[in-house]
Amino acid sequence: MSRYARQTLLPGIGAGGQAAFAQAHLLVVGAGGLGVPALQYLAGAGVGRITVIDPDRAEESNLHRQPLYAGGIGAPKAALVANALRLLNPDCQVTALVAHCDPENAPDLVAEADLILDCADSFAASYLLSDLCHRAGKPLISASALGFSGYVGGFCGGAPSLRAVFPDLPETLATCASAGVLGPVVGMLGTLMAQMALAHLAGITPSPLGQLIRFDMAGWRFSSFRFDTAPEPETAFPFIARAAIRPGDYVIDLRDRAEAPLGVTPDAHRFAPDQITGARPAPDERIVLACRSGLRAWRAAAQLHPNFPNEIALIADPPQTETEI
């Protein structure tokens, strides 16, 4: 127990908290700038099982915020971080999946975990995880960083969902790759994610669930608020997998043939986003909207919803690969 002596001395941790860490199974979605610090501190603290899923490979342009990958350019990030965690703490059992977290694999991954950390660079994955965690009563720690600022919050598991706090789609699909980010910003937020996860596992009060923390380095400001009573939105467009498309669905692919030659289904209707009002689904047809990230699909759903009482579902359709390591 010398490995954990300094943290078990804490009144909020003790032997009981350490036992809770050892018995926990955490799902960490994303092994990038948020996931790297979160994973290292969680494994170091003695979390018993961690499943990490990420589709990407380490790149030189990531090293300023993902220094763990300095010797592994070109290798899958999930595999690199899993190997590092096993060296850091042999007590931690790590499973790495080189894959997108999507509506097909996420339900089983969430069901198997006790707590989920959303470190993904994807708003579609964030809302998908929130929907699954909210239905299952599983706690979700979610964060987002861009430029000089970001937030981290504890959702679901008895607290309101991510949709309750952020019911509207983002105005742009800016990412760290397109808009930039400073490494220490994501490092601090990833560390806060680990702190919130450990606090929840140990039962430290006040609970991190229902708490949101914002950081803005440009003004050197931290701010926080609780959202325990935030109402769930009345309308929510869920993300579904390709396999969940039903024969009677009215399927719309918002990508042109140059972007997606085959389309999400062979008989999908093709509409550009600015032509979506030309769609004419029958009253009994579910509308399924597909694009690469889910953002165009969400915007199209918001346009169609006032005029069509139909059920509406979204598909984010990036390239898929999966390998267990």
PDB file of C-alpha atoms in Angstrom:
ATOM      1  CA  MET A   1       0.000   0.000   0.000  1.00  0.00           C
ATOM      2  CA  SER A   2       3.024   2.349  -0.003  1.00  0.00           C
ATOM      3  CA  ARG A   3       2.031   3.308  -3.559  1.00  0.00           C
ATOM      4  CA  TYR A   4      -1.192   4.894  -2.269  1.00  0.00           C
ATOM      5  CA  ALA A   5      -0.048   6.001   1.191  1.00  0.00           C
ATOM      6  CA  ARG A   6      -0.175   9.735   0.516  1.00  0.00           C
ATOM      7  CA  GLN A   7      -3.780   9.679  -0.709  1.00  0.00           C
ATOM      8  CA  THR A   8      -5.148   7.215   1.852  1.00  0.00           C
ATOM      9  CA  LEU A   9      -3.988   9.638   4.556  1.00  0.00           C
ATOM     10  CA  LEU A  10      -6.697  12.020   3.377  1.00  0.00           C
ATOM     11  CA  PRO A  11      -9.895  11.938   5.478  1.00  0.00           C
ATOM     12  CA  GLY A  12     -12.056  11.849   2.354  1.00  0.00           C
ATOM     13  CA  ILE A  13     -10.202   8.840   0.923  1.00  0.00           C
ATOM     14  CA  GLY A  14      -8.848   6.435   3.535  1.00  0.00           C
ATOM     15  CA  ALA A  15      -8.962   2.667   3.093  1.00  0.00           C
ATOM     16  CA  GLY A  16     -12.612   2.782   1.989  1.00  0.00           C
ATOM     17  CA  GLY A  17     -11.974   5.222  -0.816  1.00  0.00           C
ATOM     18  CA  GLN A  18      -8.933   3.274  -1.970  1.00  0.00           C
ATOM     19  CA  ALA A  19     -10.986   0.087  -2.069  1.00  0.00           C
ATOM     20  CA  ALA A  20     -13.611   1.909  -4.163  1.00  0.00           C
ATOM     21  CA  PHE A  21     -10.910   2.957  -6.639  1.00  0.00           C
ATOM     22  CA  ALA A  22      -9.627  -0.612  -6.917  1.00  0.00           C
ATOM     23  CA  GLN A  23     -13.099  -2.031  -7.540  1.00  0.00           C
ATOM     24  CA  ALA A  24     -14.122   0.543 -10.159  1.00  0.00           C
ATOM     25  CA  HIS A  25     -14.292   0.068 -13.920  1.00  0.00           C
ATOM     26  CA  LEU A  26     -13.974   3.345 -15.826  1.00  0.00           C
ATOM     27  CA  LEU A  27     -14.632   3.990 -19.504  1.00  0.00           C
ATOM     28  CA  VAL A  28     -12.504   6.800 -20.950  1.00  0.00           C
ATOM     29  CA  VAL A  29     -13.588   7.965 -24.413  1.00  0.00           C
ATOM     30  CA  GLY A  30     -10.679   9.773 -26.054  1.00  0.00           C
ATOM     31  CA  ALA A  31      -6.937   9.521 -25.418  1.00  0.00           C
ATOM     32  CA  GLY A  32      -5.981  13.021 -26.508  1.00  0.00           C
ATOM     33  CA  GLY A  33      -5.182  16.209 -24.614  1.00  0.00           C
ATOM     34  CA  LEU A  34      -7.940  15.627 -22.040  1.00  0.00           C
ATOM     35  CA  GLY A  35      -7.577  11.873 -21.858  1.00  0.00           C
ATOM     36  CA  VAL A  36      -3.792  11.716 -21.364  1.00  0.00           C
ATOM     37  CA  PRO A  37      -3.641  13.544 -17.991  1.00  0.00           C
ATOM     38  CA  ALA A  38      -6.945  12.053 -16.804  1.00  0.00           C
ATOM     39  CA  LEU A  39      -5.817   8.509 -17.555  1.00  0.00           C
ATOM     40  CA  GLN A  40      -2.431   8.920 -15.910  1.00  0.00           C
ATOM     41  CA  TYR A  41      -3.886  10.254 -12.662  1.00  0.00           C
ATOM     42  CA  LEU A  42      -6.660   7.658 -12.587  1.00  0.00           C
ATOM     43  CA  ALA A  43      -4.264   4.757 -13.080  1.00  0.00           C
ATOM     44  CA  GLY A  44      -1.820   6.277 -10.620  1.00  0.00           C
ATOM     45  CA  ALA A  45      -4.573   6.536  -8.018  1.00  0.00           C
ATOM     46  CA  GLY A  46      -5.241   2.805  -8.254  1.00  0.00           C
ATOM     47  CA  VAL A  47      -8.381   2.535 -10.376  1.00  0.00           C
ATOM     48  CA  GLY A  48      -8.802  -1.187 -10.929  1.00  0.00           C
ATOM     49  CA  ARG A  49     -10.031  -1.339 -14.524  1.00  0.00           C
ATOM     50  CA  ILE A  50      -9.920   1.178 -17.353  1.00  0.00           C
ATOM     51  CA  THR A  51     -11.261   0.796 -20.878  1.00  0.00           C
ATOM     52  CA  VAL A  52      -9.947   3.484 -23.227  1.00  0.00           C
ATOM     53  CA  ILE A  53     -11.275   4.004 -26.759  1.00  0.00           C
ATOM     54  CA  ASP A  54      -9.768   6.310 -29.390  1.00  0.00           C
ATOM     55  CA  PRO A  55      -9.535   5.934 -33.199  1.00  0.00           C
ATOM     56  CA  ASP A  56      -6.521   8.158 -33.848  1.00  0.00           C
ATOM     57  CA  ARG A  57      -2.762   7.806 -34.135  1.00  0.00           C
ATOM     58  CA  ALA A  58      -0.174   9.999 -32.418  1.00  0.00           C
ATOM     59  CA  GLU A  59       0.970  12.981 -34.475  1.00  0.00           C
ATOM     60  CA  GLU A  60       3.795  15.439 -33.975  1.00  0.00           C
ATOM     61  CA  SER A  61       1.320  18.347 -33.941  1.00  0.00           C
ATOM     62  CA  ASN A  62      -0.307  16.817 -30.848  1.00  0.00           C
ATOM     63  CA  LEU A  63       2.800  16.585 -28.679  1.00  0.00           C
ATOM     64  CA  HIS A  64       2.447  20.043 -27.121  1.00  0.00           C
ATOM     65  CA  ARG A  65      -0.669  18.800 -25.335  1.00  0.00           C
ATOM     66  CA  GLN A  66      -0.103  15.018 -25.451  1.00  0.00           C
ATOM     67  CA  PRO A  67       3.555  14.699 -24.373  1.00  0.00           C
ATOM     68  CA  LEU A  68       3.079  11.052 -23.430  1.00  0.00           C
ATOM     69  CA  TYR A  69       3.298  10.123 -27.123  1.00  0.00           C
ATOM     70  CA  ALA A  70       6.743  11.606 -27.780  1.00  0.00           C
ATOM     71  CA  GLY A  71       8.227   8.231 -28.738  1.00  0.00           C
ATOM     72  CA  GLY A  72       5.244   6.828 -30.598  1.00  0.00           C
ATOM     73  CA  ILE A  73       4.449   8.984 -33.617  1.00  0.00           C
ATOM     74  CA  GLY A  74       2.250   7.029 -35.999  1.00  0.00           C
ATOM     75  CA  ALA A  75       1.087   4.451 -33.468  1.00  0.00           C
ATOM     76  CA  PRO A  76      -2.521   4.225 -32.161  1.00  0.00           C
ATOM     77  CA  LYS A  77      -2.942   6.511 -29.168  1.00  0.00           C
ATOM     78  CA  ALA A  78      -5.126   4.028 -27.308  1.00  0.00           C
ATOM     79  CA  ALA A  79      -2.380   1.402 -27.517  1.00  0.00           C
ATOM     80  CA  LEU A  80       0.356   3.842 -26.483  1.00  0.00           C
ATOM     81  CA  VAL A  81      -1.485   5.133 -23.439  1.00  0.00           C
ATOM     82  CA  ALA A  82      -2.534   1.615 -22.396  1.00  0.00           C
ATOM     83  CA  ASN A  83       1.089   0.473 -22.404  1.00  0.00           C
ATOM     84  CA  ALA A  84       2.116   3.565 -20.423  1.00  0.00           C
ATOM     85  CA  LEU A  85      -0.586   2.953 -17.805  1.00  0.00           C
ATOM     86  CA  ARG A  86       0.451  -0.675 -17.373  1.00  0.00           C
ATOM     87  CA  LEU A  87       4.016   0.483 -16.677  1.00  0.00           C
ATOM     88  CA  LEU A  88       2.791   3.235 -14.370  1.00  0.00           C
ATOM     89  CA  ASN A  89       0.650   0.926 -12.248  1.00  0.00           C
ATOM     90  CA  PRO A  90       0.537  -2.867 -12.736  1.00  0.00           C
ATOM     91  CA  ASP A  91      -2.509  -2.912 -10.402  1.00  0.00           C
ATOM     92  CA  CYS A  92      -4.559  -1.284 -13.184  1.00  0.00           C
ATOM     93  CA  GLN A  93      -6.102  -3.561 -15.820  1.00  0.00           C
ATOM     94  CA  VAL A  94      -6.295  -1.633 -19.103  1.00  0.00           C
ATOM     95  CA  THR A  95      -8.229  -2.504 -22.266  1.00  0.00           C
ATOM     96  CA  ALA A  96      -7.565  -0.359 -25.333  1.00  0.00           C
ATOM     97  CA  LEU A  97      -9.909  -0.072 -28.320  1.00  0.00           C
ATOM     98  CA  VAL A  98      -8.691   1.634 -31.486  1.00  0.00           C
ATOM     99  CA  ALA A  99     -12.109   2.774 -32.700  1.00  0.00           C
ATOM    100  CA  HIS A 100     -14.629   5.593 -32.818  1.00  0.00           C
ATOM    101  CA  CYS A 101     -17.105   5.591 -29.956  1.00  0.00           C
ATOM    102  CA  ASP A 102     -20.409   5.375 -31.815  1.00  0.00           C
ATOM    103  CA  PRO A 103     -24.037   4.351 -31.289  1.00  0.00           C
ATOM    104  CA  GLU A 104     -23.190   0.749 -32.189  1.00  0.00           C
ATOM    105  CA  ASN A 105     -20.470   0.071 -29.598  1.00  0.00           C
ATOM    106  CA  ALA A 106     -21.224   2.720 -26.968  1.00  0.00           C
ATOM    107  CA  PRO A 107     -24.238   1.027 -25.293  1.00  0.00           C
ATOM    108  CA  ASP A 108     -22.229  -2.055 -24.330  1.00  0.00           C
ATOM    109  CA  LEU A 109     -19.197  -0.003 -23.292  1.00  0.00           C
ATOM    110  CA  VAL A 110     -21.324   2.219 -21.039  1.00  0.00           C
ATOM    111  CA  ALA A 111     -23.215  -0.738 -19.600  1.00  0.00           C
ATOM    112  CA  GLU A 112     -19.971  -2.422 -18.525  1.00  0.00           C
ATOM    113  CA  ALA A 113     -18.506   0.643 -16.793  1.00  0.00           C
ATOM    114  CA  ASP A 114     -19.203   2.236 -13.409  1.00  0.00           C
ATOM    115  CA  LEU A 115     -18.253   5.757 -14.506  1.00  0.00           C
ATOM    116  CA  ILE A 116     -17.653   7.316 -17.910  1.00  0.00           C
ATOM    117  CA  LEU A 117     -15.218  10.085 -18.847  1.00  0.00           C
ATOM    118  CA  ASP A 118     -15.967  11.942 -22.072  1.00  0.00           C
ATOM    119  CA  CYS A 119     -12.590  13.144 -23.357  1.00  0.00           C
ATOM    120  CA  ALA A 120     -13.658  12.938 -27.005  1.00  0.00           C
ATOM    121  CA  ASP A 121     -13.131  15.665 -29.575  1.00  0.00           C
ATOM    122  CA  SER A 122     -16.657  15.090 -30.883  1.00  0.00           C
ATOM    123  CA  PHE A 123     -19.902  16.763 -29.885  1.00  0.00           C
ATOM    124  CA  ALA A 124     -21.827  13.768 -31.312  1.00  0.00           C
ATOM    125  CA  ALA A 125     -19.975  11.389 -28.984  1.00  0.00           C
ATOM    126  CA  SER A 126     -20.597  13.711 -26.037  1.00  0.00           C
ATOM    127  CA  TYR A 127     -24.373  13.811 -26.573  1.00  0.00           C
ATOM    128  CA  LEU A 128     -24.495  10.082 -27.301  1.00  0.00           C
ATOM    129  CA  LEU A 129     -22.681   9.298 -24.041  1.00  0.00           C
ATOM    130  CA  SER A 130     -24.902  11.701 -22.117  1.00  0.00           C
ATOM    131  CA  ASP A 131     -28.069  10.075 -23.490  1.00  0.00           C
ATOM    132  CA  LEU A 132     -26.836   6.587 -22.603  1.00  0.00           C
ATOM    133  CA  CYS A 133     -25.606   7.578 -19.146  1.00  0.00           C
ATOM    134  CA  HIS A 134     -28.802   9.469 -18.354  1.00  0.00           C
ATOM    135  CA  ARG A 135     -30.960   6.459 -19.224  1.00  0.00           C
ATOM    136  CA  ALA A 136     -28.713   4.043 -17.331  1.00  0.00           C
ATOM    137  CA  GLY A 137     -28.178   6.269 -14.287  1.00  0.00           C
ATOM    138  CA  LYS A 138     -24.404   6.188 -14.869  1.00  0.00           C
ATOM    139  CA  PRO A 139     -22.229   9.192 -13.899  1.00  0.00           C
ATOM    140  CA  LEU A 140     -20.556  11.063 -16.753  1.00  0.00           C
ATOM    141  CA  ILE A 141     -17.614  13.436 -16.424  1.00  0.00           C
ATOM    142  CA  SER A 142     -17.397  15.511 -19.605  1.00  0.00           C
ATOM    143  CA  ALA A 143     -15.039  18.284 -20.678  1.00  0.00           C
ATOM    144  CA  SER A 144     -14.291  20.432 -23.697  1.00  0.00           C
ATOM    145  CA  ALA A 145     -11.374  22.737 -24.463  1.00  0.00           C
ATOM    146  CA  LEU A 146     -10.615  25.140 -27.285  1.00  0.00           C
ATOM    147  CA  GLY A 147      -8.112  27.945 -27.578  1.00  0.00           C
ATOM    148  CA  PHE A 148      -7.504  29.402 -24.118  1.00  0.00           C
ATOM    149  CA  SER A 149     -10.631  28.161 -22.364  1.00  0.00           C
ATOM    150  CA  GLY A 150     -12.848  25.208 -21.599  1.00  0.00           C
ATOM    151  CA  TYR A 151     -15.120  23.537 -19.073  1.00  0.00           C
ATOM    152  CA  VAL A 152     -15.508  20.304 -17.125  1.00  0.00           C
ATOM    153  CA  GLY A 153     -18.710  19.049 -15.509  1.00  0.00           C
ATOM    154  CA  GLY A 154     -20.312  16.092 -13.756  1.00  0.00           C
ATOM    155  CA  PHE A 155     -23.510  14.940 -15.472  1.00  0.00           C
ATOM    156  CA  CYS A 156     -26.123  12.170 -15.194  1.00  0.00           C
ATOM    157  CA  GLY A 157     -25.958   9.544 -12.441  1.00  0.00           C
ATOM    158  CA  GLY A 158     -28.778  11.381 -10.663  1.00  0.00           C
ATOM    159  CA  ALA A 159     -27.749  14.826 -11.921  1.00  0.00           C
ATOM    160  CA  PRO A 160     -29.107  16.533 -15.072  1.00  0.00           C
ATOM    161  CA  SER A 161     -27.673  15.463 -18.405  1.00  0.00           C
ATOM    162  CA  LEU A 162     -25.337  17.309 -20.746  1.00  0.00           C
ATOM    163  CA  ARG A 163     -28.391  18.209 -22.853  1.00  0.00           C
ATOM    164  CA  ALA A 164     -29.953  19.963 -19.852  1.00  0.00           C
ATOM    165  CA  VAL A 165     -26.972  22.327 -19.598  1.00  0.00           C
ATOM    166  CA  PHE A 166     -26.197  22.551 -23.333  1.00  0.00           C
ATOM    167  CA  PRO A 167     -29.541  21.955 -25.109  1.00  0.00           C
ATOM    168  CA  ASP A 168     -28.512  23.685 -28.333  1.00  0.00           C
ATOM    169  CA  LEU A 169     -26.012  22.558 -30.943  1.00  0.00           C
ATOM    170  CA  PRO A 170     -22.652  24.335 -31.186  1.00  0.00           C
ATOM    171  CA  GLU A 171     -22.493  27.293 -33.541  1.00  0.00           C
ATOM    172  CA  THR A 172     -19.387  25.906 -35.261  1.00  0.00           C
ATOM    173  CA  LEU A 173     -17.572  22.611 -35.416  1.00  0.00           C
ATOM    174  CA  ALA A 174     -14.231  24.103 -34.426  1.00  0.00           C
ATOM    175  CA  THR A 175     -11.748  21.622 -32.983  1.00  0.00           C
ATOM    176  CA  CYS A 176      -8.269  21.803 -31.536  1.00  0.00           C
ATOM    177  CA  ALA A 177      -6.971  20.874 -35.000  1.00  0.00           C
ATOM    178  CA  SER A 178      -8.874  23.669 -36.757  1.00  0.00           C
ATOM    179  CA  ALA A 179      -8.910  26.450 -34.139  1.00  0.00           C
ATOM    180  CA  GLY A 180      -5.907  25.644 -31.944  1.00  0.00           C
ATOM    181  CA  VAL A 181      -5.477  25.068 -28.224  1.00  0.00           C
ATOM    182  CA  LEU A 182      -2.801  25.694 -25.613  1.00  0.00           C
ATOM    183  CA  GLY A 183      -1.478  22.511 -24.029  1.00  0.00           C
ATOM    184  CA  PRO A 184      -1.763  23.464 -20.338  1.00  0.00           C
ATOM    185  CA  VAL A 185      -5.438  24.379 -20.817  1.00  0.00           C
ATOM    186  CA  VAL A 186      -6.417  20.825 -21.750  1.00  0.00           C
ATOM    187  CA  GLY A 187      -3.947  19.501 -19.173  1.00  0.00           C
ATOM    188  CA  MET A 188      -5.723  21.341 -16.351  1.00  0.00           C
ATOM    189  CA  LEU A 189      -9.153  20.277 -17.534  1.00  0.00           C
ATOM    190  CA  GLY A 190      -8.076  16.647 -17.920  1.00  0.00           C
ATOM    191  CA  THR A 191      -6.661  16.713 -14.412  1.00  0.00           C
ATOM    192  CA  LEU A 192      -9.929  18.156 -13.109  1.00  0.00           C
ATOM    193  CA  MET A 193     -11.773  15.306 -14.822  1.00  0.00           C
ATOM    194  CA  ALA A 194      -9.676  12.784 -12.913  1.00  0.00           C
ATOM    195  CA  GLN A 195     -10.271  14.690  -9.675  1.00  0.00           C
ATOM    196  CA  MET A 196     -14.034  14.696 -10.207  1.00  0.00           C
ATOM    197  CA  ALA A 197     -14.039  10.987 -11.054  1.00  0.00           C
ATOM    198  CA  LEU A 198     -12.055  10.070  -7.939  1.00  0.00           C
ATOM    199  CA  ALA A 199     -14.214  12.331  -5.760  1.00  0.00           C
ATOM    200  CA  HIS A 200     -17.329  10.564  -6.999  1.00  0.00           C
ATOM    201  CA  LEU A 201     -15.857   7.094  -6.455  1.00  0.00           C
ATOM    202  CA  ALA A 202     -14.773   7.987  -2.918  1.00  0.00           C
ATOM    203  CA  GLY A 203     -18.102   9.644  -2.087  1.00  0.00           C
ATOM    204  CA  ILE A 204     -16.555  13.018  -1.308  1.00  0.00           C
ATOM    205  CA  THR A 205     -19.089  15.795  -0.752  1.00  0.00           C
ATOM    206  CA  PRO A 206     -20.291  17.998  -2.256  1.00  0.00           C
ATOM    207  CA  SER A 207     -20.741  15.672  -5.198  1.00  0.00           C
ATOM    208  CA  PRO A 208     -19.044  16.605  -8.464  1.00  0.00           C
ATOM    209  CA  LEU A 209     -22.238  15.530 -10.243  1.00  0.00           C
ATOM    210  CA  GLY A 210     -24.286  18.639 -10.939  1.00  0.00           C
ATOM    211  CA  GLN A 211     -21.182  20.853 -10.876  1.00  0.00           C
ATOM    212  CA  LEU A 212     -19.674  22.700 -13.840  1.00  0.00           C
ATOM    213  CA  ILE A 213     -16.306  24.483 -13.777  1.00  0.00           C
ATOM    214  CA  ARG A 214     -15.166  26.915 -16.455  1.00  0.00           C
ATOM    215  CA  PHE A 215     -11.630  28.158 -17.075  1.00  0.00           C
ATOM    216  CA  ASP A 216     -10.599  31.116 -19.238  1.00  0.00           C
ATOM    217  CA  MET A 217      -6.843  31.593 -19.392  1.00  0.00           C
ATOM    218  CA  ALA A 218      -7.181  34.797 -21.415  1.00  0.00           C
ATOM    219  CA  GLY A 219      -8.637  36.479 -18.327  1.00  0.00           C
ATOM    220  CA  TRP A 220      -7.101  34.112 -15.727  1.00  0.00           C
ATOM    221  CA  ARG A 221     -10.570  33.294 -14.461  1.00  0.00           C
ATOM    222  CA  PHE A 222     -12.057  30.181 -12.925  1.00  0.00           C
ATOM    223  CA  SER A 223     -15.811  30.131 -12.396  1.00  0.00           C
ATOM    224  CA  SER A 224     -18.244  27.423 -11.373  1.00  0.00           C
ATOM    225  CA  PHE A 225     -21.917  26.803 -10.763  1.00  0.00           C
ATOM    226  CA  ARG A 226     -24.248  23.981  -9.823  1.00  0.00           C
ATOM    227  CA  PHE A 227     -27.018  22.858 -12.155  1.00  0.00           C
ATOM    228  CA  ASP A 228     -28.829  20.289  -9.992  1.00  0.00           C
ATOM    229  CA  THR A 229     -32.268  21.603 -10.976  1.00  0.00           C
ATOM    230  CA  ALA A 230     -31.649  22.200 -14.703  1.00  0.00           C
ATOM    231  CA  PRO A 231     -34.619  20.809 -16.687  1.00  0.00           C
ATOM    232  CA  GLU A 232     -34.129  18.261 -19.442  1.00  0.00           C
ATOM    233  CA  PRO A 233     -35.003  19.626 -22.914  1.00  0.00           C
ATOM    234  CA  GLU A 234     -38.404  18.705 -24.300  1.00  0.00           C
ATOM    235  CA  THR A 235     -36.958  17.920 -27.731  1.00  0.00           C
ATOM    236  CA  ALA A 236     -33.797  15.877 -28.204  1.00  0.00           C
ATOM    237  CA  PHE A 237     -32.619  14.331 -31.458  1.00  0.00           C
ATOM    238  CA  PRO A 238     -30.812  11.063 -30.609  1.00  0.00           C
ATOM    239  CA  PHE A 239     -27.794   9.677 -32.427  1.00  0.00           C
ATOM    240  CA  ILE A 240     -28.285   6.173 -33.793  1.00  0.00           C
ATOM    241  CA  ALA A 241     -26.099   3.621 -35.588  1.00  0.00           C
ATOM    242  CA  ARG A 242     -26.421   2.688 -39.259  1.00  0.00           C
ATOM    243  CA  ALA A 243     -27.611  -0.715 -38.105  1.00  0.00           C
ATOM    244  CA  ALA A 244     -30.576   0.946 -36.351  1.00  0.00           C
ATOM    245  CA  ILE A 245     -32.028   2.277 -39.603  1.00  0.00           C
ATOM    246  CA  ARG A 246     -35.434   0.652 -40.155  1.00  0.00           C
ATOM    247  CA  PRO A 247     -36.945  -0.344 -43.538  1.00  0.00           C
ATOM    248  CA  GLY A 248     -39.661   2.328 -43.307  1.00  0.00           C
ATOM    249  CA  ASP A 249     -37.355   5.228 -42.400  1.00  0.00           C
ATOM    250  CA  TYR A 250     -37.095   8.342 -44.560  1.00  0.00           C
ATOM    251  CA  VAL A 251     -33.294   8.543 -44.769  1.00  0.00           C
ATOM    252  CA  ILE A 252     -31.579  11.754 -45.827  1.00  0.00           C
ATOM    253  CA  ASP A 253     -27.844  11.965 -46.523  1.00  0.00           C
ATOM    254  CA  LEU A 254     -26.682  15.579 -46.309  1.00  0.00           C
ATOM    255  CA  ARG A 255     -23.363  14.836 -48.011  1.00  0.00           C
ATOM    256  CA  ASP A 256     -22.905  15.116 -51.771  1.00  0.00           C
ATOM    257  CA  ARG A 257     -21.593  12.200 -53.812  1.00  0.00           C
ATOM    258  CA  ALA A 258     -18.061  13.581 -53.806  1.00  0.00           C
ATOM    259  CA  GLU A 259     -17.973  13.417 -49.992  1.00  0.00           C
ATOM    260  CA  ALA A 260     -19.890  10.139 -49.642  1.00  0.00           C
ATOM    261  CA  PRO A 261     -20.172   8.256 -52.958  1.00  0.00           C
ATOM    262  CA  LEU A 262     -22.179   5.359 -51.502  1.00  0.00           C
ATOM    263  CA  GLY A 263     -24.339   7.279 -49.046  1.00  0.00           C
ATOM    264  CA  VAL A 264     -25.476   6.112 -45.636  1.00  0.00           C
ATOM    265  CA  THR A 265     -27.926   3.698 -47.343  1.00  0.00           C
ATOM    266  CA  PRO A 266     -28.275   2.800 -51.038  1.00  0.00           C
ATOM    267  CA  ASP A 267     -31.708   4.448 -51.283  1.00  0.00           C
ATOM    268  CA  ALA A 268     -31.033   7.510 -49.112  1.00  0.00           C
ATOM    269  CA  HIS A 269     -32.448  10.823 -50.332  1.00  0.00           C
ATOM    270  CA  ARG A 270     -29.747  13.386 -51.125  1.00  0.00           C
ATOM    271  CA  PHE A 271     -30.301  16.954 -49.956  1.00  0.00           C
ATOM    272  CA  ALA A 272     -27.820  19.752 -49.456  1.00  0.00           C
ATOM    273  CA  PRO A 273     -28.326  21.410 -46.053  1.00  0.00           C
ATOM    274  CA  ASP A 274     -29.796  24.541 -47.667  1.00  0.00           C
ATOM    275  CA  GLN A 275     -32.323  22.404 -49.574  1.00  0.00           C
ATOM    276  CA  ILE A 276     -33.602  20.396 -46.615  1.00  0.00           C
ATOM    277  CA  THR A 277     -37.036  22.040 -46.678  1.00  0.00           C
ATOM    278  CA  GLY A 278     -37.625  20.124 -49.912  1.00  0.00           C
ATOM    279  CA  ALA A 279     -37.832  16.843 -47.977  1.00  0.00           C
ATOM    280  CA  ARG A 280     -41.316  15.293 -47.995  1.00  0.00           C
ATOM    281  CA  PRO A 281     -41.510  12.373 -45.543  1.00  0.00           C
ATOM    282  CA  ALA A 282     -44.854  10.699 -44.935  1.00  0.00           C
ATOM    283  CA  PRO A 283     -46.424  11.349 -41.508  1.00  0.00           C
ATOM    284  CA  ASP A 284     -45.691   7.798 -40.324  1.00  0.00           C
ATOM    285  CA  GLU A 285     -42.030   7.756 -41.439  1.00  0.00           C
ATOM    286  CA  ARG A 286     -39.176   8.338 -39.032  1.00  0.00           C
ATOM    287  CA  ILE A 287     -36.708  10.866 -40.441  1.00  0.00           C
ATOM    288  CA  VAL A 288     -33.060   9.819 -40.251  1.00  0.00           C
ATOM    289  CA  LEU A 289     -30.481  12.502 -41.102  1.00  0.00           C
ATOM    290  CA  ALA A 290     -26.842  11.618 -41.782  1.00  0.00           C
ATOM    291  CA  CYS A 291     -23.598  13.545 -42.226  1.00  0.00           C
ATOM    292  CA  ARG A 292     -19.971  13.068 -41.254  1.00  0.00           C
ATOM    293  CA  SER A 293     -19.923  14.760 -37.827  1.00  0.00           C
ATOM    294  CA  GLY A 294     -23.629  15.021 -36.965  1.00  0.00           C
ATOM    295  CA  LEU A 295     -23.625  18.820 -36.951  1.00  0.00           C
ATOM    296  CA  ARG A 296     -25.333  19.265 -40.329  1.00  0.00           C
ATOM    297  CA  ALA A 297     -27.815  16.558 -39.348  1.00  0.00           C
ATOM    298  CA  TRP A 298     -28.706  18.356 -36.100  1.00  0.00           C
ATOM    299  CA  ARG A 299     -29.188  21.658 -37.919  1.00  0.00           C
ATOM    300  CA  ALA A 300     -31.391  20.005 -40.517  1.00  0.00           C
ATOM    301  CA  ALA A 301     -33.431  18.319 -37.775  1.00  0.00           C
ATOM    302  CA  ALA A 302     -34.005  21.691 -36.127  1.00  0.00           C
ATOM    303  CA  GLN A 303     -35.303  23.041 -39.458  1.00  0.00           C
ATOM    304  CA  LEU A 304     -37.608  20.078 -40.129  1.00  0.00           C
ATOM    305  CA  HIS A 305     -38.979  19.582 -36.624  1.00  0.00           C
ATOM    306  CA  PRO A 306     -41.395  22.565 -36.547  1.00  0.00           C
ATOM    307  CA  ASN A 307     -43.127  21.377 -39.743  1.00  0.00           C
ATOM    308  CA  PHE A 308     -43.045  17.601 -39.290  1.00  0.00           C
ATOM    309  CA  PRO A 309     -44.285  15.761 -36.178  1.00  0.00           C
ATOM    310  CA  ASN A 310     -42.187  12.757 -37.195  1.00  0.00           C
ATOM    311  CA  GLU A 311     -39.638  11.131 -34.922  1.00  0.00           C
ATOM    312  CA  ILE A 312     -36.173  12.364 -35.965  1.00  0.00           C
ATOM    313  CA  ALA A 313     -32.838  10.576 -35.457  1.00  0.00           C
ATOM    314  CA  LEU A 314     -29.287  11.552 -36.405  1.00  0.00           C
ATOM    315  CA  ILE A 315     -26.293   9.651 -37.716  1.00  0.00           C
ATOM    316  CA  ALA A 316     -22.682  10.820 -37.483  1.00  0.00           C
ATOM    317  CA  ASP A 317     -20.863   8.720 -40.050  1.00  0.00           C
ATOM    318  CA  PRO A 318     -17.046   8.932 -39.841  1.00  0.00           C
ATOM    319  CA  PRO A 319     -14.811   6.134 -41.170  1.00  0.00           C
ATOM    320  CA  GLN A 320     -14.859   3.101 -38.863  1.00  0.00           C
ATOM    321  CA  THR A 321     -12.032   0.885 -37.610  1.00  0.00           C
ATOM    322  CA  GLU A 322     -11.755  -1.179 -34.468  1.00  0.00           C
ATOM    323  CA  THR A 323      -8.982  -3.205 -32.873  1.00  0.00           C
ATOM    324  CA  GLU A 324      -8.654  -4.448 -29.300  1.00  0.00           C
ATOM    325  CA  ILE A 325      -5.155  -4.247 -27.838  1.00  0.00           C
TER     326      ILE A 325
END
